[in-house]
XYZ file of N, CA and C in Angstrom:
462
model
N 72.525 173.588 120.190
C 72.499 174.473 121.336
C 73.787 174.259 122.126
N 74.583 175.292 122.262
C 75.880 175.128 122.897
C 75.812 175.290 124.415
N 74.988 176.202 124.891
C 74.888 176.453 126.318
C 73.738 175.651 126.914
N 74.033 174.938 127.999
C 72.986 174.180 128.689
C 72.232 175.114 129.629
N 70.943 175.267 129.404
C 70.125 176.057 130.318
C 69.937 175.285 131.608
N 70.023 175.995 132.719
C 69.748 175.408 134.032
C 68.330 175.808 134.416
N 67.468 174.801 134.595
C 66.070 175.091 134.882
C 65.625 174.497 136.214
N 64.737 175.225 136.842
C 64.061 174.780 138.058
C 62.586 174.708 137.697
N 62.065 173.509 137.601
C 60.632 173.321 137.359
C 59.958 173.183 138.714
N 59.006 174.066 139.002
C 58.332 173.933 140.290
C 57.299 172.808 140.221
N 56.656 172.544 141.338
C 55.719 171.414 141.419
C 54.534 171.588 140.474
N 54.099 172.829 140.242
C 52.966 173.026 139.324
C 53.345 172.598 137.907
N 54.577 172.848 137.507
C 55.031 172.441 136.172
C 55.235 170.930 136.108
N 55.884 170.368 137.123
C 56.152 168.928 137.118
C 54.870 168.094 137.168
N 53.836 168.655 137.760
C 52.566 167.931 137.881
C 51.564 168.259 136.775
N 51.921 169.163 135.871
C 50.982 169.575 134.825
C 50.459 168.394 133.993
N 51.257 167.359 133.708
C 50.715 166.233 132.932
C 49.527 165.529 133.595
N 49.300 165.763 134.882
C 48.197 165.115 135.598
C 46.961 166.003 135.694
N 47.059 167.237 135.196
C 45.922 168.145 135.247
C 44.963 167.847 134.089
N 43.793 168.435 134.125
C 42.734 168.199 133.140
C 43.226 168.528 131.727
N 43.463 167.495 130.928
C 44.012 167.672 129.581
C 42.957 168.104 128.558
N 41.695 168.209 128.978
C 40.684 168.715 128.051
C 40.788 170.239 127.934
N 41.521 170.886 128.841
C 41.738 172.328 128.775
C 42.949 172.596 127.886
N 42.792 173.387 126.837
C 43.894 173.623 125.900
C 45.179 174.116 126.565
N 45.074 175.025 127.521
C 46.277 175.524 128.180
C 47.028 174.389 128.870
N 46.300 173.553 129.612
C 46.948 172.439 130.310
C 47.623 171.492 129.327
N 46.952 171.225 128.222
C 47.505 170.315 127.215
C 48.793 170.884 126.618
N 48.786 172.182 126.280
C 49.985 172.821 125.715
C 51.124 172.853 126.728
N 50.804 173.199 127.975
C 51.853 173.218 129.004
C 52.383 171.815 129.258
N 51.522 170.819 129.219
C 51.970 169.428 129.375
C 52.951 169.066 128.270
N 52.618 169.416 127.027
C 53.515 169.120 125.906
C 54.868 169.797 126.108
N 54.858 171.043 126.566
C 56.111 171.767 126.808
C 56.919 171.091 127.920
N 56.248 170.693 128.995
C 56.935 170.007 130.094
C 57.552 168.707 129.594
N 56.836 167.970 128.778
C 57.368 166.709 128.249
C 58.607 166.958 127.384
N 58.572 168.010 126.571
C 59.754 168.366 125.765
C 60.931 168.692 126.681
N 60.682 169.474 127.719
C 61.749 169.858 128.654
C 62.315 168.628 129.354
N 61.449 167.753 129.833
C 61.918 166.542 130.520
C 62.733 165.668 129.574
N 62.339 165.612 128.316
C 63.110 164.867 127.318
C 64.498 165.489 127.145
N 64.562 166.809 127.121
C 65.858 167.498 126.959
C 66.720 167.327 128.212
N 66.097 167.168 129.360
C 66.842 166.883 130.589
C 67.419 165.474 130.491
N 66.588 164.527 130.069
C 67.039 163.129 129.930
C 68.205 163.007 128.959
N 68.197 163.799 127.898
C 69.257 163.704 126.886
C 70.433 164.631 127.179
N 70.380 165.367 128.291
C 71.513 166.194 128.703
C 71.602 167.553 128.041
N 70.561 167.962 127.336
C 70.571 169.264 126.667
C 70.201 170.381 127.643
N 69.366 170.050 128.617
C 68.952 170.990 129.651
C 69.355 170.405 130.995
N 69.824 171.264 131.900
C 70.234 170.833 133.233
C 69.118 171.132 134.228
N 68.744 170.144 135.024
C 67.643 170.298 135.975
C 68.160 170.517 137.391
N 67.459 171.389 138.090
C 67.756 171.681 139.488
C 66.637 171.109 140.346
N 67.013 170.450 141.429
C 66.044 169.976 142.415
C 66.376 170.623 143.750
N 65.502 170.417 144.722
C 65.710 171.055 146.023
C 64.968 170.302 147.124
N 65.333 170.635 148.335
C 64.602 170.111 149.491
C 63.132 170.497 149.400
N 62.853 171.701 148.915
C 61.470 172.173 148.803
C 60.677 171.312 147.823
N 61.291 170.943 146.688
C 60.594 170.076 145.719
C 60.366 168.685 146.294
N 61.370 168.138 146.972
C 61.206 166.816 147.581
C 60.082 166.843 148.609
N 60.070 167.890 149.440
C 59.040 168.033 150.466
C 57.647 168.122 149.839
N 57.508 168.998 148.834
C 56.196 169.176 148.218
C 55.740 167.891 147.525
N 56.675 167.189 146.897
C 56.306 165.935 146.233
C 55.884 164.875 147.253
N 56.567 164.809 148.366
C 56.215 163.827 149.405
C 54.832 164.080 149.989
N 54.375 165.334 149.953
C 53.052 165.678 150.476
C 51.924 165.206 149.564
N 52.226 164.876 148.322
C 51.186 164.468 147.387
C 50.526 163.180 147.869
N 49.194 163.163 147.944
C 48.507 161.943 148.387
C 48.393 160.892 147.272
N 48.709 161.299 146.041
C 48.550 160.406 144.891
C 49.878 159.727 144.562
N 49.960 158.436 144.843
C 51.210 157.694 144.712
C 51.766 157.747 143.295
N 50.926 157.585 142.281
C 51.423 157.575 140.896
C 52.038 158.925 140.523
N 51.452 160.028 140.988
C 52.035 161.359 140.740
C 53.376 161.479 141.442
N 53.378 161.069 142.698
C 54.590 161.166 143.513
C 55.739 160.397 142.861
N 55.450 159.182 142.389
C 56.500 158.357 141.771
C 56.965 158.957 140.451
N 56.046 159.478 139.653
C 56.387 160.106 138.373
C 57.322 161.292 138.606
N 56.919 162.187 139.498
C 57.724 163.382 139.769
C 59.074 162.985 140.366
N 59.101 162.018 141.268
C 60.353 161.567 141.889
C 61.331 161.048 140.845
N 60.825 160.374 139.821
C 61.679 159.873 138.737
C 62.450 161.016 138.094
N 61.780 162.127 137.854
C 62.442 163.271 137.231
C 63.315 164.034 138.220
N 62.891 164.145 139.456
C 63.733 164.815 140.449
C 65.061 164.085 140.608
N 65.035 162.759 140.445
C 66.264 161.968 140.534
C 67.242 162.288 139.408
N 66.759 162.856 138.330
C 67.626 163.196 137.191
C 68.317 164.543 137.354
N 67.970 165.273 138.382
C 68.558 166.597 138.567
C 70.067 166.490 138.771
N 70.787 167.389 138.129
C 72.245 167.396 138.280
C 72.681 168.339 139.397
N 71.754 169.169 139.864
C 72.041 170.129 140.936
C 70.971 169.958 142.002
N 71.374 169.896 143.263
C 70.423 169.788 144.367
C 70.706 170.894 145.369
N 69.660 171.597 145.778
C 69.778 172.675 146.750
C 69.131 172.222 148.058
N 69.954 172.079 149.086
C 69.458 171.703 150.408
C 69.069 172.961 151.181
N 68.006 172.854 151.931
C 67.558 173.995 152.737
C 68.475 174.178 153.936
N 68.807 175.416 154.225
C 69.549 175.776 155.426
C 68.991 177.123 155.901
N 69.534 177.646 156.970
C 68.966 178.873 157.533
C 69.096 180.062 156.579
N 70.203 180.165 155.866
C 70.379 181.277 154.924
C 69.339 181.199 153.798
N 69.063 180.007 153.332
C 68.062 179.833 152.278
C 66.668 180.174 152.808
N 66.381 179.737 154.030
C 65.077 180.048 154.621
C 64.924 181.559 154.826
N 66.006 182.233 155.188
C 65.960 183.685 155.357
C 65.684 184.373 154.020
N 66.333 183.921 152.963
C 66.073 184.493 151.632
C 64.618 184.217 151.225
N 64.122 183.036 151.535
C 62.727 182.715 151.225
C 61.779 183.652 151.978
N 62.110 183.989 153.221
C 61.268 184.925 153.974
C 61.248 186.292 153.288
N 62.416 186.733 152.777
C 62.486 188.017 152.055
C 61.606 187.968 150.804
N 61.665 186.862 150.073
C 60.857 186.722 148.860
C 59.370 186.672 149.226
N 59.028 185.982 150.303
C 57.630 185.878 150.740
C 57.056 187.257 151.063
N 57.891 188.165 151.543
C 57.420 189.526 151.855
C 56.989 190.283 150.604
N 57.318 189.740 149.435
C 56.904 190.359 148.170
C 55.537 189.827 147.730
N 54.863 189.092 148.620
C 53.532 188.584 148.318
C 53.531 187.194 147.704
N 54.569 186.427 147.970
C 54.691 185.066 147.446
C 54.445 184.087 148.598
N 53.720 183.022 148.332
C 53.457 182.002 149.351
C 54.783 181.434 149.868
N 54.866 181.086 151.156
C 56.136 180.641 151.741
C 56.819 179.485 151.000
N 56.081 178.450 150.614
C 56.722 177.330 149.919
C 57.196 177.758 148.528
N 56.413 178.582 147.841
C 56.844 179.105 146.539
C 58.095 179.964 146.699
N 58.147 180.725 147.767
C 59.328 181.554 148.033
C 60.558 180.676 148.259
N 60.371 179.546 148.920
C 61.490 178.616 149.130
C 61.953 178.028 147.796
N 61.023 177.745 146.907
C 61.389 177.279 145.561
C 62.211 178.353 144.837
N 61.749 179.589 144.872
C 62.462 180.682 144.196
C 63.849 180.898 144.794
N 63.948 180.850 146.114
C 65.251 181.010 146.773
C 66.194 179.880 146.372
N 65.662 178.673 146.244
C 66.470 177.522 145.826
C 66.968 177.712 144.395
N 66.102 178.184 143.526
C 66.495 178.429 142.134
C 67.581 179.497 142.064
N 67.426 180.547 142.852
C 68.451 181.600 142.907
C 69.796 181.031 143.354
N 69.777 180.255 144.431
C 71.018 179.711 144.972
C 71.734 178.842 143.938
N 70.971 178.087 143.162
C 71.565 177.196 142.156
C 71.962 177.951 140.888
N 71.705 179.260 140.897
C 71.985 180.084 139.726
C 71.242 179.574 138.483
N 69.962 179.254 138.694
C 69.113 178.811 137.592
C 68.978 179.935 136.574
N 68.914 179.549 135.314
C 68.628 180.523 134.266
C 67.130 180.780 134.191
N 66.349 179.740 134.481
C 64.904 179.799 134.337
C 64.226 179.135 135.531
N 63.166 179.756 136.007
C 62.264 179.171 136.995
C 60.948 178.960 136.264
N 60.590 177.705 136.033
C 59.414 177.398 135.228
C 58.242 176.999 136.112
N 57.129 177.674 135.889
C 55.946 177.460 136.704
C 54.683 177.591 135.865
N 53.621 176.996 136.333
C 52.286 177.146 135.735
C 51.377 177.917 136.691
N 51.953 178.484 137.740
C 51.222 179.202 138.784
C 50.929 180.631 138.322
N 49.665 180.910 138.037
C 49.279 182.221 137.503
C 49.611 183.375 138.441
N 49.435 183.177 139.738
C 49.729 184.268 140.676
C 51.207 184.646 140.624
N 52.080 183.648 140.614
C 53.509 183.930 140.567
C 53.892 184.556 139.222
N 53.317 184.055 138.142
C 53.608 184.605 136.822
C 53.153 186.062 136.716
N 51.954 186.368 137.243
C 51.466 187.756 137.224
C 52.404 188.670 138.000
N 52.822 188.212 139.165
C 53.708 189.010 140.011
C 55.039 189.258 139.286
N 55.598 188.225 138.669
C 56.878 188.364 137.955
C 56.734 189.292 136.750
N 55.641 189.136 136.002
C 55.442 189.944 134.795
C 55.156 191.402 135.105
N 54.641 191.670 136.299
C 54.333 193.051 136.675
C 55.589 193.798 137.126
N 56.698 193.064 137.247
C 57.935 193.689 137.714
C 57.973 193.838 139.226
N 57.024 193.204 139.922
C 56.931 193.345 141.379
C 57.517 192.143 142.110
N 58.397 191.422 141.437
C 59.031 190.270 142.063
C 60.535 190.394 141.845
N 61.244 190.726 142.912
C 62.694 190.907 142.822
C 63.401 189.607 143.183
N 63.690 188.808 142.154
C 64.434 187.567 142.335
C 65.482 187.478 141.223
N 66.517 186.704 141.493
C 67.622 186.597 140.554
C 67.487 185.457 139.580
N 66.287 185.228 139.073
C 66.050 184.155 138.108
C 64.865 184.574 137.231
N 64.900 184.182 135.980
C 63.806 184.498 135.059
C 62.637 183.562 135.324
N 61.486 184.121 135.683
C 60.280 183.346 135.964
C 59.451 183.291 134.682
N 59.092 182.083 134.268
C 58.430 181.914 132.984
C 57.578 180.653 132.988
N 56.836 180.465 131.900
C 56.072 179.231 131.724
C 56.922 178.224 130.954
N 56.596 176.948 131.067
C 57.305 175.950 130.259
C 57.193 176.236 128.756
N 56.040 176.722 128.309
C 55.842 177.029 126.881
C 56.809 178.120 126.433
N 56.920 179.182 127.213
C 57.824 180.284 126.862
C 59.272 179.808 126.809
N 59.648 178.940 127.739
C 61.010 178.407 127.750
C 61.289 177.602 126.488
N 60.385 176.699 126.135
C 60.563 175.867 124.942
C 60.678 176.754 123.704
N 59.826 177.766 123.615
C 59.847 178.655 122.451
C 61.138 179.469 122.396
N 61.530 180.076 123.508
C 62.709 180.940 123.504
C 64.002 180.162 123.296
N 64.094 178.987 123.893
C 65.317 178.182 123.758
C 65.296 177.341 122.472
N 64.190 177.443 121.724
C 64.045 176.728 120.447
C 64.297 175.240 120.592
N 63.694 174.667 121.606
C 63.908 173.245 121.893
C 63.237 172.325 120.874
N 62.364 172.882 120.050
C 61.720 172.041 119.046
C 62.492 172.027 117.731
N 63.503 172.898 117.624
C 64.332 172.936 116.405
C 65.302 171.768 116.416
N 65.130 170.858 115.541
C 66.069 169.742 115.403
C 65.942 168.791 116.460
């Protein structure tokens, strides 16, 4: 793979390994997230972090989850700090029916010029797939990213 994809994994994707693994969807998404994190560790995929991700992770009451996610956020090669312009863009995105914190994540991904915004959030995925979400980043699931970028090849 010659081009490094720039990805923004939202909190739902980063926390998927802690969800109920008896559900096939959760298990498959967990496997995809693990593949992506491995590709980030080996430098094949570039990870984006943000003030919004740090904030959401700090809110987690579960210390082991918080520490796990923080380990990966520390590997990000790009960091997007919140400022008034970013908050204004997040407000515009929120007007499209997106929760305010999710809108801040999307605005952060846009600012970093992410190729992919990876989420396990069904509401956001439905909105993106319906064409009713005007953002400058491809919104997808971790599974779709792994499949399209052929991260399992070789």
